[in-house]
Tab-separated table of C-alpha atoms and ligand atoms in Angstrom:
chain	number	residue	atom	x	y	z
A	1	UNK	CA	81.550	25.559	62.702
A	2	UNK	CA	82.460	26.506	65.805
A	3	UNK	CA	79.768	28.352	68.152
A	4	UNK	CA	78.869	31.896	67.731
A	5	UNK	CA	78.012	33.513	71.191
A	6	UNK	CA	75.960	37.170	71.359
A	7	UNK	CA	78.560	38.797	73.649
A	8	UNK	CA	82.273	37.567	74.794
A	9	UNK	CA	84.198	39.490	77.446
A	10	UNK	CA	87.742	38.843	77.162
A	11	UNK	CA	90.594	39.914	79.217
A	12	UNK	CA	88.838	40.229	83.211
A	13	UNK	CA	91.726	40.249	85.874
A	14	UNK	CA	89.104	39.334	88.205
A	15	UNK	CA	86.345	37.505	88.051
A	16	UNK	CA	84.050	37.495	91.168
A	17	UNK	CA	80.975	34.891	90.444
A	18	UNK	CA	79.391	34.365	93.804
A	19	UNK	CA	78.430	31.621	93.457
A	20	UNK	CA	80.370	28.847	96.283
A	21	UNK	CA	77.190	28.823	98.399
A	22	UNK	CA	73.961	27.194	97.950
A	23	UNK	CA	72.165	29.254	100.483
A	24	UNK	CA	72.742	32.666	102.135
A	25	UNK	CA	76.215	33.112	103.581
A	26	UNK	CA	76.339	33.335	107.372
A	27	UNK	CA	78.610	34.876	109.534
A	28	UNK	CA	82.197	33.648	109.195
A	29	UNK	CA	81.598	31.855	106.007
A	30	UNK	CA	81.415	35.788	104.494
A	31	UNK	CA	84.848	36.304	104.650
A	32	UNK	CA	86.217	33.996	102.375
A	33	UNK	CA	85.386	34.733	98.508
A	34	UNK	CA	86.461	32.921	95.395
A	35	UNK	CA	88.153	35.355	93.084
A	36	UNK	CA	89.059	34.138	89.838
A	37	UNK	CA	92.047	35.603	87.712
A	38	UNK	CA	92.416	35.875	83.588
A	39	UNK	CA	89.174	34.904	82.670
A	40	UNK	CA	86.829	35.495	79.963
A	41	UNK	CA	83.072	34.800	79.841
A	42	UNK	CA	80.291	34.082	77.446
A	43	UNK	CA	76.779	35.259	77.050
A	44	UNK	CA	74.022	33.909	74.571
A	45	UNK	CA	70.291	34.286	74.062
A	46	UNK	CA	70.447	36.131	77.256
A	47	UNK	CA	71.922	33.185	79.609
A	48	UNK	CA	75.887	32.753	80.801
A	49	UNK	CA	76.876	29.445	78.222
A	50	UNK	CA	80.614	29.788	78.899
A	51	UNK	CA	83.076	30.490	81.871
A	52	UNK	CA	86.757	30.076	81.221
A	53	UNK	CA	90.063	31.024	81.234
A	54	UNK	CA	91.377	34.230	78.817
A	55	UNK	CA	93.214	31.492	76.817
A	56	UNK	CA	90.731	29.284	76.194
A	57	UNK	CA	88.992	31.979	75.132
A	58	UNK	CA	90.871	33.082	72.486
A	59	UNK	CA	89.301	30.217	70.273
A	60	UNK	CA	86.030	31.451	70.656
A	61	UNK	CA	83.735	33.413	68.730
A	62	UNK	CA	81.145	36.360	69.285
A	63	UNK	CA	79.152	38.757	67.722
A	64	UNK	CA	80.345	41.183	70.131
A	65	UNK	CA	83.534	40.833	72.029
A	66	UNK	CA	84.509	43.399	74.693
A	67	UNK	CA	87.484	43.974	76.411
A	68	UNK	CA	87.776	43.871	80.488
A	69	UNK	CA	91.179	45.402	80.105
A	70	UNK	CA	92.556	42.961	82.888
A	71	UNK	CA	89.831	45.187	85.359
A	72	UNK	CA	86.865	43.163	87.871
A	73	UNK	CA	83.801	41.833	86.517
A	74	UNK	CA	81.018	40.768	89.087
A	75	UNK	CA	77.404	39.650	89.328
A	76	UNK	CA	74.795	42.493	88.684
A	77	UNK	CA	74.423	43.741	91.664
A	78	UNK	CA	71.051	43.327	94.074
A	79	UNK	CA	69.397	46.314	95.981
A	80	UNK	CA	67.323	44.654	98.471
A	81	UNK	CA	65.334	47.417	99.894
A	82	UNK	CA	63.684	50.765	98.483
A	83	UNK	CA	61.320	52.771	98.542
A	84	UNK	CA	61.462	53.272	94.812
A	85	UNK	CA	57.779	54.905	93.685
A	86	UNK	CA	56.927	57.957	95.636
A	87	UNK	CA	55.855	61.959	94.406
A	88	UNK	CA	57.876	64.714	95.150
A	89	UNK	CA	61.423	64.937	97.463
A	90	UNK	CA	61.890	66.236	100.735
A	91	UNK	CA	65.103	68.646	100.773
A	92	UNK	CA	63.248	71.247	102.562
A	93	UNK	CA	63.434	69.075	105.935
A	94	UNK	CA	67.018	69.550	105.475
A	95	UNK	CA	67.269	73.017	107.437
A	96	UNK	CA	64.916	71.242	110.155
A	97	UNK	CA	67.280	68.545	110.396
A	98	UNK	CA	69.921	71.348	110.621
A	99	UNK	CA	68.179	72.954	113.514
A	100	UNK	CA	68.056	69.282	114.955
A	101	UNK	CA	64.637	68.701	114.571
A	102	UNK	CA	64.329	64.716	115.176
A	103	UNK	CA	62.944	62.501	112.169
A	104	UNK	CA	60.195	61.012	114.547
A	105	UNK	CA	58.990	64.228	115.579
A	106	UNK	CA	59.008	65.298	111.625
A	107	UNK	CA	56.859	62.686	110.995
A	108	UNK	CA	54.532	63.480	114.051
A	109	UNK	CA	54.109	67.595	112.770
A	110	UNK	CA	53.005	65.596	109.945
A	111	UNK	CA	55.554	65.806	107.915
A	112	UNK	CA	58.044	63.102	106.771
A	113	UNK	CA	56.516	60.416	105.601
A	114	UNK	CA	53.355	61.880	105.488
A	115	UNK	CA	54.749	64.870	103.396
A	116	UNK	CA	55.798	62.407	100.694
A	117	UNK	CA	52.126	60.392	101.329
A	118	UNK	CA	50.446	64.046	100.430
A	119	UNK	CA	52.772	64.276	97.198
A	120	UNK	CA	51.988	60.647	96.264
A	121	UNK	CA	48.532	61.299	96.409
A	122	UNK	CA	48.464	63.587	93.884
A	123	UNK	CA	50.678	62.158	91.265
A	124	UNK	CA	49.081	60.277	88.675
A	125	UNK	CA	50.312	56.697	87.988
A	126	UNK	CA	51.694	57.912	84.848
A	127	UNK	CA	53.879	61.070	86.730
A	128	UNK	CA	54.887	58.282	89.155
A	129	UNK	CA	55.621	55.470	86.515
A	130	UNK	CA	58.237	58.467	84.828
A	131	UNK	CA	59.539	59.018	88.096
A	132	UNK	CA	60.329	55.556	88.980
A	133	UNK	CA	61.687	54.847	85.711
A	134	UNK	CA	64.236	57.477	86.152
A	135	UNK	CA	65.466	56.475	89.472
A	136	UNK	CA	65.395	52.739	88.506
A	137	UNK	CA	68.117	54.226	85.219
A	138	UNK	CA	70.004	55.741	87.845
A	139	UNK	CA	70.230	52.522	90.159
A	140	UNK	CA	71.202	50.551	87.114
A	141	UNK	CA	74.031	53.397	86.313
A	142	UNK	CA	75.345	52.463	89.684
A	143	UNK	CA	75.780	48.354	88.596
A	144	UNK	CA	72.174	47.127	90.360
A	145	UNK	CA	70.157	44.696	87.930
A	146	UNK	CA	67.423	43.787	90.129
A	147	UNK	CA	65.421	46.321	93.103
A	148	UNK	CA	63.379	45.399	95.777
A	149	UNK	CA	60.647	48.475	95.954
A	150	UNK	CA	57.978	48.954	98.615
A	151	UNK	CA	55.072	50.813	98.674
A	152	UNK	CA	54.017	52.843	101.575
A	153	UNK	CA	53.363	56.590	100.505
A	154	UNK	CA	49.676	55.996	100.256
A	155	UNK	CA	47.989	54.307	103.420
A	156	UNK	CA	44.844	54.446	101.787
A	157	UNK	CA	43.636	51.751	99.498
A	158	UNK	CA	43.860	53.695	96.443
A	159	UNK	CA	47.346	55.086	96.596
A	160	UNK	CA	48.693	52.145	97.733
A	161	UNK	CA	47.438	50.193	95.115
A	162	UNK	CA	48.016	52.880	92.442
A	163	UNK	CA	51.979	52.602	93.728
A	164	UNK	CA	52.269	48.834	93.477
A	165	UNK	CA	50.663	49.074	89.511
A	166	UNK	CA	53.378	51.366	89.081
A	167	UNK	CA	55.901	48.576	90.709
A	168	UNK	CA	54.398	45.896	88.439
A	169	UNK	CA	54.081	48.336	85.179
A	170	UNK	CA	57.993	49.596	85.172
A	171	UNK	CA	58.877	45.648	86.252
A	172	UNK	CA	57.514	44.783	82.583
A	173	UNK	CA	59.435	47.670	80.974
A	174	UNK	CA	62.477	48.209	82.373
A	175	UNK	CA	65.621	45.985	82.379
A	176	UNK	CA	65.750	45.783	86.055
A	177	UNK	CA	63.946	43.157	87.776
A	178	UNK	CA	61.493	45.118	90.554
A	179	UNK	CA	60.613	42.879	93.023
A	180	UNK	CA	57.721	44.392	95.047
A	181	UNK	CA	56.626	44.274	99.096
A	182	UNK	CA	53.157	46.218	100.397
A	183	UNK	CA	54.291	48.585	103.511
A	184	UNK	CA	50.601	49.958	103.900
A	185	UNK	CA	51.753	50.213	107.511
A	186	UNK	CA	54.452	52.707	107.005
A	187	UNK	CA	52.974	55.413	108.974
A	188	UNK	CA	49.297	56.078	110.721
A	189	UNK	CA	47.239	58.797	108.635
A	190	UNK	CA	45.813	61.877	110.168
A	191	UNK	CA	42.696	60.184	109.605
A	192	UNK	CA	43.397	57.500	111.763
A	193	UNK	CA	45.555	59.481	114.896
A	194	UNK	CA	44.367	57.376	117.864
A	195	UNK	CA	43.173	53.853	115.518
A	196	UNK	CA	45.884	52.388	114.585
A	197	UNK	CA	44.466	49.070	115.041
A	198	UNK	CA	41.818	50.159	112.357
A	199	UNK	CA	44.251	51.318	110.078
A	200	UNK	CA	45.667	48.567	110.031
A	201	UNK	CA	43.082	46.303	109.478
A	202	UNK	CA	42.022	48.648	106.639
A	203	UNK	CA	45.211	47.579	105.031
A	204	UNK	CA	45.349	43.770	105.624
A	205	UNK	CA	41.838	43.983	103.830
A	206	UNK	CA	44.139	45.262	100.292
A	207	UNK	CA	45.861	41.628	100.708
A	208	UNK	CA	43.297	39.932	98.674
A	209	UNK	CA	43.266	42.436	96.186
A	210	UNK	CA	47.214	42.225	95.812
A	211	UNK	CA	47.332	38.731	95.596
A	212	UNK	CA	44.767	38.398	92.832
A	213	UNK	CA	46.564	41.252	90.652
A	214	UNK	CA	50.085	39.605	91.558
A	215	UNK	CA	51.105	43.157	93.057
A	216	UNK	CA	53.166	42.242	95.724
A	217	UNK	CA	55.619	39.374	97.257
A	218	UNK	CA	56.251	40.864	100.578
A	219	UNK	CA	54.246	42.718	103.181
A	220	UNK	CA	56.396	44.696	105.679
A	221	UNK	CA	55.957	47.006	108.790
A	222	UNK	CA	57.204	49.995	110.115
A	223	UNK	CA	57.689	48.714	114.051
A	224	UNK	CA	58.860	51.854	115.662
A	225	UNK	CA	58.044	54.567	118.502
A	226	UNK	CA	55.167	56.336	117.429
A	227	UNK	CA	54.364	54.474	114.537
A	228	UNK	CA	53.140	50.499	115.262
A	229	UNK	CA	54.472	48.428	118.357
A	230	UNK	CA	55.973	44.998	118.565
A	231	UNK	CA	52.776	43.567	119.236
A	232	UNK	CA	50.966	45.115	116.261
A	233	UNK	CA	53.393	43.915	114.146
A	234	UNK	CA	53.416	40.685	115.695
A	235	UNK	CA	49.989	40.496	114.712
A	236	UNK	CA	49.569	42.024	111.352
A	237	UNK	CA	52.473	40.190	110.104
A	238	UNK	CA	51.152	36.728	111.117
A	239	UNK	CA	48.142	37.403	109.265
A	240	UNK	CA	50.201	38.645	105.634
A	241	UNK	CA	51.847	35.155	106.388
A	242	UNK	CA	49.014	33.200	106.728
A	243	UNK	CA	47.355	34.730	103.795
A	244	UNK	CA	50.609	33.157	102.139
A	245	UNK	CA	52.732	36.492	101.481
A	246	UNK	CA	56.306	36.275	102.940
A	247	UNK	CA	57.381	39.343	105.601
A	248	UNK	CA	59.599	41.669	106.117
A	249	UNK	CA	60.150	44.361	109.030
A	250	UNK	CA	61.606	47.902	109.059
A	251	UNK	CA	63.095	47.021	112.672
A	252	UNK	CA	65.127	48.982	115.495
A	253	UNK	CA	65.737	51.602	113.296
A	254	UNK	CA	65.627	54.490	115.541
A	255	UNK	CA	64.308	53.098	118.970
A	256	UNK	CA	65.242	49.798	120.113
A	257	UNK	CA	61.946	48.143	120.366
A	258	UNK	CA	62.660	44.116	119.654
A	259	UNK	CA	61.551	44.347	116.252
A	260	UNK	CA	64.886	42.517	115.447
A	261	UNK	CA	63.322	39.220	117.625
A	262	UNK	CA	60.196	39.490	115.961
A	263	UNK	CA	61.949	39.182	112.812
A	264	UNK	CA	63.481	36.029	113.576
A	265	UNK	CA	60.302	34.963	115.640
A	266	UNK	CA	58.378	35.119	112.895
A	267	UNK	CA	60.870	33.533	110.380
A	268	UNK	CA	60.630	36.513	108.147
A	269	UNK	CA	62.663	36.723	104.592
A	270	UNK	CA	64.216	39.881	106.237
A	271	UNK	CA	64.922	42.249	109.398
A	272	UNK	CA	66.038	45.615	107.872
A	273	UNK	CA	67.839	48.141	109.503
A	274	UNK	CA	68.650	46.535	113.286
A	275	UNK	CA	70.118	49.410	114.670
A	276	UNK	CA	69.320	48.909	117.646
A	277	UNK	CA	69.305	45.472	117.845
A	278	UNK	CA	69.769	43.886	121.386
A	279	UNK	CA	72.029	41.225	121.754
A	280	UNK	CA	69.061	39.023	121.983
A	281	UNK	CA	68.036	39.844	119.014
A	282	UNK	CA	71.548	39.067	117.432
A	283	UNK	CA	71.587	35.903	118.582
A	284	UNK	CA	67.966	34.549	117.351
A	285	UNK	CA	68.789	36.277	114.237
A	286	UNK	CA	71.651	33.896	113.870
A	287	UNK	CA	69.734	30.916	114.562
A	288	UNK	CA	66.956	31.768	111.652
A	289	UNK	CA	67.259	32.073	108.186
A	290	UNK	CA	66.302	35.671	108.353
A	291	UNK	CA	68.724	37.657	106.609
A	292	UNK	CA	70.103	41.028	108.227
A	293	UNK	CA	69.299	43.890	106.032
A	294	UNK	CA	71.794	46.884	106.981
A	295	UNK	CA	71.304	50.110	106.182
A	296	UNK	CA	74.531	52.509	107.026
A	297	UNK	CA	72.811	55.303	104.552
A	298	UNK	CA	70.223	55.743	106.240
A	299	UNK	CA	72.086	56.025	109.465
A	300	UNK	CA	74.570	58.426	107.846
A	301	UNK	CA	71.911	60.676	106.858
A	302	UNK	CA	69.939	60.343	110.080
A	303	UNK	CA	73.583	61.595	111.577
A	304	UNK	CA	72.603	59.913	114.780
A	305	UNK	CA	75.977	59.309	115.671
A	306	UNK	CA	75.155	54.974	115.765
A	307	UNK	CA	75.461	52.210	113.089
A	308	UNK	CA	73.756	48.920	113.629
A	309	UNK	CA	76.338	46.209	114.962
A	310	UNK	CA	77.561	44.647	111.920
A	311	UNK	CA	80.634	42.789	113.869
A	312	UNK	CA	78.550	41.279	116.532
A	313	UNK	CA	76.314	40.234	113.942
A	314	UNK	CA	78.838	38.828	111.865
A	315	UNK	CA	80.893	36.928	114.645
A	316	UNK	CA	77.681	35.501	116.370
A	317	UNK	CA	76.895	33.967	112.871
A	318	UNK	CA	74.261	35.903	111.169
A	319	UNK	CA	73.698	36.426	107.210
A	320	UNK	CA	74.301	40.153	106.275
A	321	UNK	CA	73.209	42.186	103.489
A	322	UNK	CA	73.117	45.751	102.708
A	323	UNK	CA	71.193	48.219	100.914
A	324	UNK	CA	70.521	52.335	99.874
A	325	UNK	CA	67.356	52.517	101.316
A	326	UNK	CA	66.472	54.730	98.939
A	327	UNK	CA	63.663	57.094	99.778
A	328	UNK	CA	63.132	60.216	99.819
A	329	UNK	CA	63.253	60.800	103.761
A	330	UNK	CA	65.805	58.904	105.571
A	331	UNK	CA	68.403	57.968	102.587
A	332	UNK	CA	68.135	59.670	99.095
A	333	UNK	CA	70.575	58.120	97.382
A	334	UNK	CA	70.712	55.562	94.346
A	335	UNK	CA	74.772	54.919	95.084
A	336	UNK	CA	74.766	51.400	96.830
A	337	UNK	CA	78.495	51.780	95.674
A	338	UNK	CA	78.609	55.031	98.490
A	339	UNK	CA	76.568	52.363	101.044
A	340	UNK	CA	79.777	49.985	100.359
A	341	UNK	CA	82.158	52.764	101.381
A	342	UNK	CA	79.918	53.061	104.444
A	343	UNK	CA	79.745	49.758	105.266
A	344	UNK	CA	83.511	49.540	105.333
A	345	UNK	CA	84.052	52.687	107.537
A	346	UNK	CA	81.057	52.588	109.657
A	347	UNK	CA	79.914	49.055	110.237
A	348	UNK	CA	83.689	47.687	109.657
A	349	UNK	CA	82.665	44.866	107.293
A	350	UNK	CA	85.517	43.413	105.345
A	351	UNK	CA	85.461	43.654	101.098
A	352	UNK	CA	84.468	40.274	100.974
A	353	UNK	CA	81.739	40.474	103.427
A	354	UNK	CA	80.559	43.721	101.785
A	355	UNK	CA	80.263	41.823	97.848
A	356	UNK	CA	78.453	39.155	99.693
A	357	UNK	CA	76.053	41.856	101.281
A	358	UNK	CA	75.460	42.808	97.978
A	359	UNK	CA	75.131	40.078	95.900
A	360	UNK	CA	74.182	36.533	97.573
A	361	UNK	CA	72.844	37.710	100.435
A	362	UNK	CA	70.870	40.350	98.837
A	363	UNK	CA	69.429	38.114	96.948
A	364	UNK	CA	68.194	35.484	99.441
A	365	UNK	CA	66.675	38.602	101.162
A	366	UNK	CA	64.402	39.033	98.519
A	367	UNK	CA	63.801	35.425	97.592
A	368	UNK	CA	65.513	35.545	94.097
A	369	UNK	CA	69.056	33.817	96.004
A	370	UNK	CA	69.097	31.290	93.252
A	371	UNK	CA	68.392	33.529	90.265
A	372	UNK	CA	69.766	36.793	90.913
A	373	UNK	CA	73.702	37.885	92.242
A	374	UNK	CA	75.506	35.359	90.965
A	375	UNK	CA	77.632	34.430	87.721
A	376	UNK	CA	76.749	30.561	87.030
A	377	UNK	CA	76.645	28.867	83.248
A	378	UNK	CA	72.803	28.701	82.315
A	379	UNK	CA	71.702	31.722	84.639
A	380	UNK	CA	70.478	34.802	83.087
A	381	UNK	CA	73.392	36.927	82.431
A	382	UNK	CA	73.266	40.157	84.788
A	383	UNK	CA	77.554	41.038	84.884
A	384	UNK	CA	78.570	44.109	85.483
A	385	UNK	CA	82.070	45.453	83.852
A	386	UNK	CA	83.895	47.463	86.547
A	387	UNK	CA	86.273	50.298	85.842
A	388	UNK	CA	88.191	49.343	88.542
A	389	UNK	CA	91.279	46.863	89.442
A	390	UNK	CA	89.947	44.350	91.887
A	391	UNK	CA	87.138	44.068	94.102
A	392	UNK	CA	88.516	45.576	97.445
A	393	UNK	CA	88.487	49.196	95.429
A	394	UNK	CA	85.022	49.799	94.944
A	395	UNK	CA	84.273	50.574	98.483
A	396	UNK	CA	87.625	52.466	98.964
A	397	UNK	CA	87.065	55.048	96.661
A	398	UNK	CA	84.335	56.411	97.611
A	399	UNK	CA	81.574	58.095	96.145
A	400	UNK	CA	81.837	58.546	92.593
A	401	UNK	CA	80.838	55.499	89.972
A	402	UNK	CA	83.087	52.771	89.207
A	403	UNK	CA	80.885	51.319	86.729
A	404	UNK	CA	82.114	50.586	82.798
A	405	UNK	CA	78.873	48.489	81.735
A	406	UNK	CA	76.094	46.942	83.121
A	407	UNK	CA	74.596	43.714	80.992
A	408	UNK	CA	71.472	42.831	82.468
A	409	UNK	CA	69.900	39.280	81.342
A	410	UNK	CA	72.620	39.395	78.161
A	411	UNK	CA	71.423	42.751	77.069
A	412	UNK	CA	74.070	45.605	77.355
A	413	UNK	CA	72.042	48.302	79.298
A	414	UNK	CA	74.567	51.038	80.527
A	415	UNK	CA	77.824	52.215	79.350
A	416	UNK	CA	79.286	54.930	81.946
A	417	UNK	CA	81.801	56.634	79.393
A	418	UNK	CA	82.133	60.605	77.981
A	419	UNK	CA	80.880	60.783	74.844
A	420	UNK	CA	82.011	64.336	73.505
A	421	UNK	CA	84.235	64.288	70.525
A	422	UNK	CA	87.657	65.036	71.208
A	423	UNK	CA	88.270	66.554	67.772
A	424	UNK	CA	85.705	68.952	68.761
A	425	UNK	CA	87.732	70.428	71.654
A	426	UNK	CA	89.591	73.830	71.659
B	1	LIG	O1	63.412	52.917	105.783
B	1	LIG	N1	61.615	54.223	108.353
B	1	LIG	C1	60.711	54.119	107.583
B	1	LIG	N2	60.790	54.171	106.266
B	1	LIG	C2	61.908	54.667	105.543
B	1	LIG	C3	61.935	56.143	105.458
B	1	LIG	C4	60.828	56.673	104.657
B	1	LIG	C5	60.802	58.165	104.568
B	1	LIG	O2	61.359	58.901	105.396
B	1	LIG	O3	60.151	58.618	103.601
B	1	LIG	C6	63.204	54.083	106.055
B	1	LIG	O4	63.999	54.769	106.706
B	2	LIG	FE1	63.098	51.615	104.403
C-alpha cells in the first residue's frame, strides 16, 4: 500500500522554497530566486516528506488534500525583530507626534518607552501572557511561523525577568516559535538619570539568571542619543558575548552614531534598523556575517522623511532582512506583509530581495537559518498557502492580508476565509 501522508497540497502555480543557499544571502546573490511552477507538496508527522511536480502527485495519497488553486505557496514566514510582550499601547502620543513632538524628546518627558515600562510594571505575567498570545495570533494571521521578541519594558530585574517568562511560557503554547533576546538596556530609568553605567551593570548582573532559566538567546542595546553611546555598548555587549549569549544592536536608528560599525565590529547575529548608517558602516557590514535588519515601519511611522539605504547596502554586498518592529512606540503593526509594500516603495528592494528579507535572511538573523524559512524534505513543515498569484503581488497590493492558510510544523493553524452562511443572507 502506497503511503498515506497527513496533509497534500495539490495544484501550487508557484512554489517558492528558499532554500538554494546554505548560508545568508548577500548582496547580489538576493536577486535571483528559484521559483518553481505546478507543484504539489507533502507533509507528515509534522516534517515536509515529499516535493514534486502536480502530476506526480496525482498518485499520491493524504488524509487531507488541499487545493492551491494554481496560487503561491512559500516558507512560513520569519519576523526577526519585536517587541512582542509589553502592557498597555501608546495612541495617545499620536496628537504629540501630530504637534511634532520628536520621539527622543517623548522618551526624555518620560514618556515613550518609559510610558509602556510604567504599564508593564503593572501587568501581571498572566495579563501579559494573554496579551502576547493575542498579538502572536495576529502575526501568524499575517503568514509568520516563528517571532523574534525582546524584552525591554522593565529595566528592573523583576519586570524584565517577569517579560522573558512570558517569552518562554507562550513559546511552549503557541504554534509560533518565539525566539527571545534581553534588551534590559532599552532605555535609562528615572531612577538611574545621570548612572547609566550603573544601570547597566544592574542588568548584565540578570545574565546569569537568564542563562540558568534558558530565558534568553540574545542580549541587545539601544545605542542612541540620549539613551547609551557607542562606547557603552561596545562594552556591555562584549561582556553578554563573553558570558556566551550572541548580540544584537538597535543601531542608527534616529541619530547616526556608528552603532552600524559596532555591529559588525563585534560580529553580532544582527544590526537592526541602520538608518543612518555611514558608508563605513556599509562596507564592514558587508565584510561580516552580520545580517542587516531593516525596519521601513518604523521609519514610516517615525515620518522622518529617511529610510535606511537598502541599495547601497545591497550593491556593496551586504545580507538584508526585514522586519515590523512591532512595538507599541515606534511601529504598531503585526502586517510584515504592509513592511513588504514598504520595502518595495521606500527602500526600493526588488520582490526577490524582499522574500529573501523575509525568509532566509530572517532566519540567519535569529540563528534558526537552517531550521526556519525554508521549504526542504525532512524540515518541519511551516508553508504558508497564499491567496495570491505569484510572489511579486504580495508587496504590490498593499495593506490588506493575502494569506489563505498558514501550516506551522504540519499543523494547519490559520485559515483567513468568511465564514457566514450564505443561505443566511437577505
Ligand atoms: O525598535 N528604539 C527602540 N526601541 C523600539 C521602540 C520601542 C518603543 O517605542 O516602545 C524600536 O524602535
Ligand atoms: Fe526595536
Amino acid at each position: 500500500m502506497s503511503k498515506q501522508y497527513d496533509i497534500l497540497i495539490k495544484n501550487i502555480g508557484q512554489l517558492l522554497t528558499m532554500d538554494d543557499h546554505n548560508g545568508p544571502v548577500k548582496g547580489k546573490a538576493m536577486s535571483t530566486l528559484t521559483v518553481y511552477e505546478n507543484m504539489a507538496i507533502a507533509i507528515k508527522d509534522g516534517v515536509i516528506a515529499w516535493i514534486g511536480s502536480n502530476e506526480e502527485a496525482s498518485s499520491l495519497s493524504a488524509i487531507n488534500t488541499m487545493d492551491a488553486k494554481g496560487k503561491l505557496v512559500s516558507p512560513g514566514l520569519v519576523e526577526p525583530h519585536t517587541h512582542l510582550v509589553f502592557g498597555g499601547s501608546r495612541e495617545h502620543e499620536m496628537a504629540l507626534k501630530q504637534q511634532g513632538v520628536p520621539y527622543l524628546e517623548i522618551l526624555k518627558r518620560g514618556g515613550g518607552i518609559l510610558s509602556t515600562v510604567g504599564a508593564t510594571k503593572q501587568a501581571s505575567e498572566d495579563e501579559l501572557k494573554e496579551k502576547a498570545m493575542f498579538h502572536l495570533n495576529r502575526l501568524m494571521s499575517y503568514g509568520i511561523t516563528t517571532v523574534e521578541a525582546k524584552s525591554g519594558y522593565g529595566l528592573d530585574a523583576e519586570t524584565e525577568l517577569k517579560q522573558l517568562r512570558v517569552a518562554k511560557s507562550v513559546n511552549q503554547i503557541h504554534p509560533i516559535e518565539v525566539v527571545s533576546t534581553f534588551l534590559g538596556a532599552h532605555a535609562i530609568p528615572a531612577e538611574y538619570k545621570g548612572k547609566s553605567d550603573e544601570f547597566l551593570e544592574e542588568m548584565l548582573s540578570l545574565l546569569d539568571t537568564i542563562q540558568e532559566e534558558e530565558l534568553a538567546e540574545f542580549v541587545d542595546i539601544f545605542c542612541e542619543t540620549g539613551v547609551f553611546s557607542v562606547e557603552q555598548s561596545r562594552q556591555f555587549l562584549q561582556k553578554a558575548k563573553a558570558k556566551g549569549f550572541d548580540v544584537k544592536i538597535h543601531a542608527d536608528e534616529i541619530d547616526p552614531l556608528g552603532g552600524t560599525e559596532l555591529a559588525a565590529e563585534l560580529g553580532a547575529v544582527s544590526g537592526d534598523h541602520l538608518v543612518g548608517a555611514s558608508d563605513d558602516g556599509i562596507r564592514k557590514l558587508a565584510e561580516s556575517n552580520t545580517i542587516a535588519v531593516l525596519l521601513p515601519g518604523t521609519s514610516f511611522y517615525l515620518n522622518k522623511g529617511k529610510f535606511a539605504r537598502a541599495r547601497e547596502m545591497i550593491e556593496k554586498g551586504v545580507a538584508v532582512a526585514i522586519s515590523t518592529d512591532f512595538n507599541p512606540g515606534s511601529s504598531p503593526t503585526e502586517n510584515l506583509q504592509f513592511i513588504m509594500s514598504l520595502a518595495a516603495l521606500q527602500l526600493k528592494m526588488t520582490p526577490e530581495e524582499i522574500w529573501y528579507a523575509v525568509t532566509t535572511n530572517a532566519a540567519h538573523a535569529i540563528n534558526r537559518g537552517h531550521s526556519a524559512g525554508k521549504i526542504v524534505e525532512g524540515l518541519k513543515a511551516d508553508v504558508v498557502i497564499w491567496d495570491a498569484p505569484n510572489y511579486a503581488y504580495i508587496p504590490y497590493h498593499y495593506g490588506v492580508n493575502h494569506v489563505n492558510t498558514v501550516i506551522k510544523a504540519g499543523r494547519i493553524v490559520y485559515e483567513g476565509r468568511p465564514t457566514y452562511d450564505k443561505t443566511s443572507i437577505h
